[in-house]
XYZ file of C-alpha atoms in Angstrom:
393
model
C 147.187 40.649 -138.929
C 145.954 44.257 -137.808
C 146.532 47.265 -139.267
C 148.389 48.590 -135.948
C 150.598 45.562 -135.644
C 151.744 46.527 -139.493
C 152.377 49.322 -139.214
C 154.774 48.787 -135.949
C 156.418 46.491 -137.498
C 156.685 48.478 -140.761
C 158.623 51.283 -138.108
C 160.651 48.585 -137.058
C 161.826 47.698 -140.583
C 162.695 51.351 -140.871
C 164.372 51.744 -137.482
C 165.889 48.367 -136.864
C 167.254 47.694 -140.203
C 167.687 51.193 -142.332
C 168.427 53.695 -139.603
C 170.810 51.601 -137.223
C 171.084 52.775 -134.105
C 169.566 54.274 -131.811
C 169.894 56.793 -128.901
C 170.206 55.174 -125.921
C 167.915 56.563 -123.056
C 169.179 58.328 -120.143
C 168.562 55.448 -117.780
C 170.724 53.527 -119.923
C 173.160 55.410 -120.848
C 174.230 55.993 -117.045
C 175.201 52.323 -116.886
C 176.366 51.550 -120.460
C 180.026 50.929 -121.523
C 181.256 53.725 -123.272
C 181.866 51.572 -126.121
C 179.688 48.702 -127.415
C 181.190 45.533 -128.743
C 179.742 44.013 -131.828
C 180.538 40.804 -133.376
C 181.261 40.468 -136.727
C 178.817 38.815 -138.294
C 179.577 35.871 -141.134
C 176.799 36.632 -144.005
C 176.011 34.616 -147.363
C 174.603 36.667 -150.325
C 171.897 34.385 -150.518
C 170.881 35.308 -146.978
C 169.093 38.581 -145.429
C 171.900 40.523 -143.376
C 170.589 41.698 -140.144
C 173.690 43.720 -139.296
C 171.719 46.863 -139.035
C 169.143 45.479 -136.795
C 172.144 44.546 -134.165
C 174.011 48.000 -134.733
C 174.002 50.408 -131.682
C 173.641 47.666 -128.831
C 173.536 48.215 -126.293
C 170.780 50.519 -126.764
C 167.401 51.125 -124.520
C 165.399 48.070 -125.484
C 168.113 45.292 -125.283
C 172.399 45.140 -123.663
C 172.602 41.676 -126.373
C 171.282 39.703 -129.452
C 172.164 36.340 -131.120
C 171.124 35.523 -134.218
C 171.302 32.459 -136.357
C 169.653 32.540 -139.763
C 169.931 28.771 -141.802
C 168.023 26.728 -144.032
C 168.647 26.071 -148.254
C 168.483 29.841 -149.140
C 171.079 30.522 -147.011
C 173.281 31.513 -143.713
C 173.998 34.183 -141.873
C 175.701 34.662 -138.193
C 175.304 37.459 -136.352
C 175.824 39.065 -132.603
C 176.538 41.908 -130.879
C 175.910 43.951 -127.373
C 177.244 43.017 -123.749
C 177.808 39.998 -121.366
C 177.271 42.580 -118.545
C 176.631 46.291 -118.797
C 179.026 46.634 -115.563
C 182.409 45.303 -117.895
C 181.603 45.816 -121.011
C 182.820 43.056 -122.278
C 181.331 41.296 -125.839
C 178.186 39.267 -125.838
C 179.418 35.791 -125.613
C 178.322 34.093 -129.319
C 177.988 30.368 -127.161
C 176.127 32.072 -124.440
C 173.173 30.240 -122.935
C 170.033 32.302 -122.303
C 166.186 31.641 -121.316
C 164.177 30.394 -124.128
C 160.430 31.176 -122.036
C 157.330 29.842 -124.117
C 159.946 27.786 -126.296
C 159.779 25.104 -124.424
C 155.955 24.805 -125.002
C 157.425 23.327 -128.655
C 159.791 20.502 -126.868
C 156.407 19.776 -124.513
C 154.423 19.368 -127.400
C 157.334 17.309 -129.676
C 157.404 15.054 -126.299
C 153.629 14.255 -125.886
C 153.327 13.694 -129.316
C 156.052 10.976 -129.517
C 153.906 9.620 -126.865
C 151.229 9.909 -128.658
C 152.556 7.824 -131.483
C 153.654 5.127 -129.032
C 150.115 4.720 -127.852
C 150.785 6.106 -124.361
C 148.468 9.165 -124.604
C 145.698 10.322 -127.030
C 145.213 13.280 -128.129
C 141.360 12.653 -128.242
C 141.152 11.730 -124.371
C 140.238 13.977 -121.395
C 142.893 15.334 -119.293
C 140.995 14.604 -116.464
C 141.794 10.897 -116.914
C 144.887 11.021 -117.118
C 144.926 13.314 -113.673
C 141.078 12.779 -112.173
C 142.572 13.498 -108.698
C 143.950 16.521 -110.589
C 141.591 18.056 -113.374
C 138.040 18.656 -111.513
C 134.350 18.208 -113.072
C 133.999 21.166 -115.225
C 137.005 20.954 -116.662
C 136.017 17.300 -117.511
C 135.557 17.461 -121.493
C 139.316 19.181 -122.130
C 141.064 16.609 -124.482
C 144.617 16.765 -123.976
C 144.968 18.062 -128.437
C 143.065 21.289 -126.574
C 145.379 21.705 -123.826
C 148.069 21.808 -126.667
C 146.709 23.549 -128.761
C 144.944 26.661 -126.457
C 141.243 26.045 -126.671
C 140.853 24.182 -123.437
C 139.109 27.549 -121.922
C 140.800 26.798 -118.531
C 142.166 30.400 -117.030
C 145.499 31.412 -115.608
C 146.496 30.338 -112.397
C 147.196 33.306 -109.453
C 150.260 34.834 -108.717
C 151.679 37.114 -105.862
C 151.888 40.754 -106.945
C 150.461 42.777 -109.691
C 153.991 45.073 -111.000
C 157.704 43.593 -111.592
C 159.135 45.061 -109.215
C 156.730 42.817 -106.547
C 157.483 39.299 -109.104
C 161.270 40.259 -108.639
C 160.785 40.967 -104.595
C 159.061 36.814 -105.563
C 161.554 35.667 -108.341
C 162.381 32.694 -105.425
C 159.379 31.477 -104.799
C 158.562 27.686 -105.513
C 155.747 27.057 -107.890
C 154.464 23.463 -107.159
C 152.584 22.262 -111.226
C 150.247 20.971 -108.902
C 149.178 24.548 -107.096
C 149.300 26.366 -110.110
C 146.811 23.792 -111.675
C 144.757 23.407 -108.292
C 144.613 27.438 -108.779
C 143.655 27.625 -112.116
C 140.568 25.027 -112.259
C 139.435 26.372 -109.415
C 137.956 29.373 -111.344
C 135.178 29.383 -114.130
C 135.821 28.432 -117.645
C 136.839 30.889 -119.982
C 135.084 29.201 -123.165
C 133.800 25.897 -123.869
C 136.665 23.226 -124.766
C 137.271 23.969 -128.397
C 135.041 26.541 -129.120
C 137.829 29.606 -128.580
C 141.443 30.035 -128.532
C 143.335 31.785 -125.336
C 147.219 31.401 -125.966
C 148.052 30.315 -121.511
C 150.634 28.516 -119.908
C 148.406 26.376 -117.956
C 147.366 24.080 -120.882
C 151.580 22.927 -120.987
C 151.768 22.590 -117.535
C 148.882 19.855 -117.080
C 150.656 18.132 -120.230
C 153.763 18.008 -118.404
C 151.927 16.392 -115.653
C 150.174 13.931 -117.972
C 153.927 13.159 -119.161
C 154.934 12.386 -115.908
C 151.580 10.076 -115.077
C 151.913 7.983 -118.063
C 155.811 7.201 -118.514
C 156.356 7.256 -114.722
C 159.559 9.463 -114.890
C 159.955 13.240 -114.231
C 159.207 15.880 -117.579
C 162.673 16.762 -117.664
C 164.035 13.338 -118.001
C 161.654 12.816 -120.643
C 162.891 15.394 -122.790
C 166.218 14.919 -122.206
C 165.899 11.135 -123.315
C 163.442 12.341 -126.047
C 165.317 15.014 -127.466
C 167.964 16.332 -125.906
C 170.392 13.653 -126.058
C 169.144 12.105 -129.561
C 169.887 15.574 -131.200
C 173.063 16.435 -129.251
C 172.179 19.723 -127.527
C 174.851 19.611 -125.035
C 173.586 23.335 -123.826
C 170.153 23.145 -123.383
C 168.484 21.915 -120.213
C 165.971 22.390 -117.807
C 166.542 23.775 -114.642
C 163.989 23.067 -112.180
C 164.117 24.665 -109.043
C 167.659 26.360 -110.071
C 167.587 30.280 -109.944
C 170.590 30.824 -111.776
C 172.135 29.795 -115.482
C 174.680 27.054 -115.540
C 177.817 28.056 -117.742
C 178.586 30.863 -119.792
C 175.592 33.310 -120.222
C 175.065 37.160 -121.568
C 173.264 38.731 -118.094
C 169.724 39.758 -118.679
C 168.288 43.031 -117.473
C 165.018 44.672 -116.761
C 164.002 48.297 -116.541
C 162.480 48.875 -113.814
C 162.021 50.981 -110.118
C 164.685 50.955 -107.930
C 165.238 50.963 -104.386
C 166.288 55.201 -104.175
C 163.191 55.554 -106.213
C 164.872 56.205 -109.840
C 164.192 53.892 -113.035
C 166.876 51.762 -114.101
C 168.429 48.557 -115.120
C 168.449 45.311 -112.601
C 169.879 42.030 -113.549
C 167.079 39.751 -113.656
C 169.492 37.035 -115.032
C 169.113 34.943 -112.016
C 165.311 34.033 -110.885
C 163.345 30.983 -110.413
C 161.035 29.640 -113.221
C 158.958 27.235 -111.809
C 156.058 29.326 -112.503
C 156.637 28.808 -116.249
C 157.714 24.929 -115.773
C 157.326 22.511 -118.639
C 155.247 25.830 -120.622
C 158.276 28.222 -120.155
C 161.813 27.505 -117.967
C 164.011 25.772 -120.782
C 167.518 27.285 -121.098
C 169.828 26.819 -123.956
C 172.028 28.299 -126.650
C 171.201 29.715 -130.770
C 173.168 26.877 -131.479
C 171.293 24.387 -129.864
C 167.872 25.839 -130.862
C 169.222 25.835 -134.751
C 169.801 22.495 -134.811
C 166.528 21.485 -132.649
C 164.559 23.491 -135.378
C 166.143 21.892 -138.613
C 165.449 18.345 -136.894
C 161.745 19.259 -135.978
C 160.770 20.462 -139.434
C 162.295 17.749 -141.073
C 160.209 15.167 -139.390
C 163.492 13.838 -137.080
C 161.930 14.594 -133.801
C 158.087 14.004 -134.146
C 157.653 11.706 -137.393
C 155.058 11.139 -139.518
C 151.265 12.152 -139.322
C 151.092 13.416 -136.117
C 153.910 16.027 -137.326
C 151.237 17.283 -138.938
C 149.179 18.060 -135.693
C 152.093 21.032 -135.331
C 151.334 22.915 -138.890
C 147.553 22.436 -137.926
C 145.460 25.971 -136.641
C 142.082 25.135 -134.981
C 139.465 26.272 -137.083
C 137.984 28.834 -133.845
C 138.540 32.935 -133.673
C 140.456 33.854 -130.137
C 139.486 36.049 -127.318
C 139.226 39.329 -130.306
C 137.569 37.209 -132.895
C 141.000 36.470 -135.032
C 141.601 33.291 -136.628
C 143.363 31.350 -134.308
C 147.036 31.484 -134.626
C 148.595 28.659 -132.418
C 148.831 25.130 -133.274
C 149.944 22.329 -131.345
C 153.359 23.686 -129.665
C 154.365 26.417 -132.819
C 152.459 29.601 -134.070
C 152.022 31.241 -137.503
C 152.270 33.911 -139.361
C 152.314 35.429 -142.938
C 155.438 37.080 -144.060
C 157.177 38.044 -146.851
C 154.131 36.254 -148.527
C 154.623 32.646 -147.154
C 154.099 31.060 -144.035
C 156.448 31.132 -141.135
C 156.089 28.995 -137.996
C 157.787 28.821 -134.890
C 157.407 30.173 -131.593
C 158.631 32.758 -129.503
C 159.763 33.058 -125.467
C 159.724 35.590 -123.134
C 161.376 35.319 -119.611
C 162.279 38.919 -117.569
C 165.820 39.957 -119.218
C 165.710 37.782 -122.399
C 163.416 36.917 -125.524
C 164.053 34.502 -127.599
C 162.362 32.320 -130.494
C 162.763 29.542 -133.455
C 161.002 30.291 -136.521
C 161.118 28.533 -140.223
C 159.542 28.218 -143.095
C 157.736 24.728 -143.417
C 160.000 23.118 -145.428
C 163.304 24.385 -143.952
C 163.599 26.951 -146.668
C 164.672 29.499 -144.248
C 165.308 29.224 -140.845
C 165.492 31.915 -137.749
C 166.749 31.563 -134.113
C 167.526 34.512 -132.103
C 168.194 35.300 -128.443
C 167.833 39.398 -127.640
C 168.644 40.214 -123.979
C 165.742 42.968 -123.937
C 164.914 45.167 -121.280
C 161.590 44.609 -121.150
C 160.984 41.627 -122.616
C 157.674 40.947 -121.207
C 156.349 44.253 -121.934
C 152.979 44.788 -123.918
C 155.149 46.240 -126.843
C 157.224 43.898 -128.862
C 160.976 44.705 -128.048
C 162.242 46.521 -130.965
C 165.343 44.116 -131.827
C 162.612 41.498 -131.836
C 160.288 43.362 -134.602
C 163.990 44.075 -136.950
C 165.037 40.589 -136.778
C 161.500 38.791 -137.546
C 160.547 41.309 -140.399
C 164.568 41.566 -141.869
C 164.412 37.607 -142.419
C 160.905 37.167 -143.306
C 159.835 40.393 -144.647
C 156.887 42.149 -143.889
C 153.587 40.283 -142.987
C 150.939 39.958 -145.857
């Protein structure tokens, strides 16, 4: 890991977990609650306590956090912030939220069990699974690269270029066929399997591949897949719905207003067809605890091809790093062991799963951040990951 990223985390640890809190800015503080709720958190000595890392919210970076911490070394349950800065009122501890890229790791779960029923290989071309789809120089992408992020095919286009013009757009439809159709249409970033670019386009021609082979839609899929076989009553996805079903914390975003100030908008309710079978699943800490205890013991994607998810491609990315995404999870070095998991980022919320690879110690969190697809990692974020893990190697 660089040197920079080190050392920001290293202020995090310092910030986030030995200082507390901090100031809130002044275009927070005009809509804050005087007072912020915090939920008492239920801690094991075995297990890290993150209660300074959630002191002080709301604060500038993020109104809410849930956090779940499991596995054989110990638990610990902790949350704290706002539903909505408008009441007040505590973050709801059952809240649903948007998990983003998390979903890229119930994608991958799905096409794998797939895989192992002999309905897709991992060593075959995209393109025949969608010729009418996946064009001539994008012929050689096997559908392990689109997985794993060294197919070299580039971002599709979007309207606008600031968030203020993708919230003026947070309706819009995005067709998985467009966005594909968009996205081949340009050169190839790499040749298939030489590089590794962490995109969303790879998931969302795997979604389509799920849909050509079983003959049913993605999200049926993995609701028959996983999300009924493991029980997660609050976790869905939504489709073409804007808004969150059921009790959620509201997400915000910093950003310009219409009398020309900066400020906080509720971004909780906005289409996510653009992220799609790579990014719209919503659910609960709960829900994401129990899908991550499941998955690393082998109870959703069993035997060898489980190991396809703890496997890194043996290529350097975009900057020449060792690659650092498998198929559907991510890894890193902390506290001197590996952790993988993956994290999510929708406008208003981050969230991620994270364990050790034997369940030792586990991680989910949900942070309602106000920027949480900024090119800085939200604060909260950076506490949470290094207080459970410890600082990377």
């Amino acid at each position: 890991m660089r040197k920079s990223t080190r050392t920001l985390l290293a202020a995090a640890l310092v910030l986030g977990v030995a200082a507390g809190p901090a100031a809130l800015s002044p275009a927070f503080a005009a809509s804050a609650p005087a007072s912020a709720a915090t939920a008492p958190a239920a801690t094991d000595p075995a297990s890290p306590d993150l209660s300074a890392v959630l002191a002080g919210l709301p604060r500038a970076d993020a109104t809410a956090a849930l956090v779940r911490v499991g596995g054989t070394e110990g638990v610990w349950r902790g949350g704290a912030g706002v539903h909505d800065v408008e009441s007040g009122a505590p973050a709801d501890p059952a809240g649903r939220f948007r998990a983003g890229s998390v979903t890229k790791v119930f994608t991958a779960a799905t096409v794998l069990q797939l895989a192992a029923e002999g309905r897709v290989d991992l060593d075959r071309t995209a393109r025949s699974y969608l010729p009418e789809l996946v064009p001539g120089r994008y012929a050689a992408v096997t559908v392990r690269q689109l997985l794993n992020h060294t197919h070299g095919i580039p971002a599709p286009d979007f309207p606008g270029t600031t968030v203020e013009e993708w919230y003026e757009n947070r309706f819009a439809v995005h067709e998985p066929e467009e966005l594909v159709r968009s996205a081949t249409a340009k050169p190839r970033e790499f040749r298939p399997g030489t590089r590794q670019h962490y995109l969303n386009i790879g998931y969302t021609i795997a979604g389509l591949i799920v849909e050509r082979v079983t003959g049913d839609s993605f999200e049926a899929q993995v609701g028959k897949r996983i999300l009924r076989p493991l029980g997660l009553r609050d976790t869905y996805l939504p489709g073409r719905e804007a808004g969150i079903r059921g009790p959620y914390n509201h997400g915000y975003q910093l950003m310009r207003l219409e009398d020309g100030t900066t400020g906080l908008r509720d971004v909780s309710v906005w289409r996510a067809t653009d992220g799609w079978a790579a990014g719209d699943l919503i659910s609960t800490t709960a829900d994401l605890e129990r899908f991550t205890r499941a998955l690393f013991a082998g109870r959703v994607v069993r035997g060898p091809l489980l190991e396809e998810m703890f496997t890194l491609p043996k290529v350097t990315d975009l900057r020449g790093d060792p690659a650092a995404f498998s198929v559907g999870l991510s890894m890193k070095r902390l506290g001197g062991r590996e952790v993988w998991g993956k994290t999510g980022g929708r406008w208003g919320y981050n969230a991620a799963i994270a364990s050790t690879r034997h369940g030792e110690r586990t991680l989910v969190y949900s942070v309602n951040s106000t920027d949480a697809k900024g090119q800085d990692t939200n604060r909260t974020v950076l506490g949470l990951m290094v207080g459970a893990y410890g600082l990377p190697d």
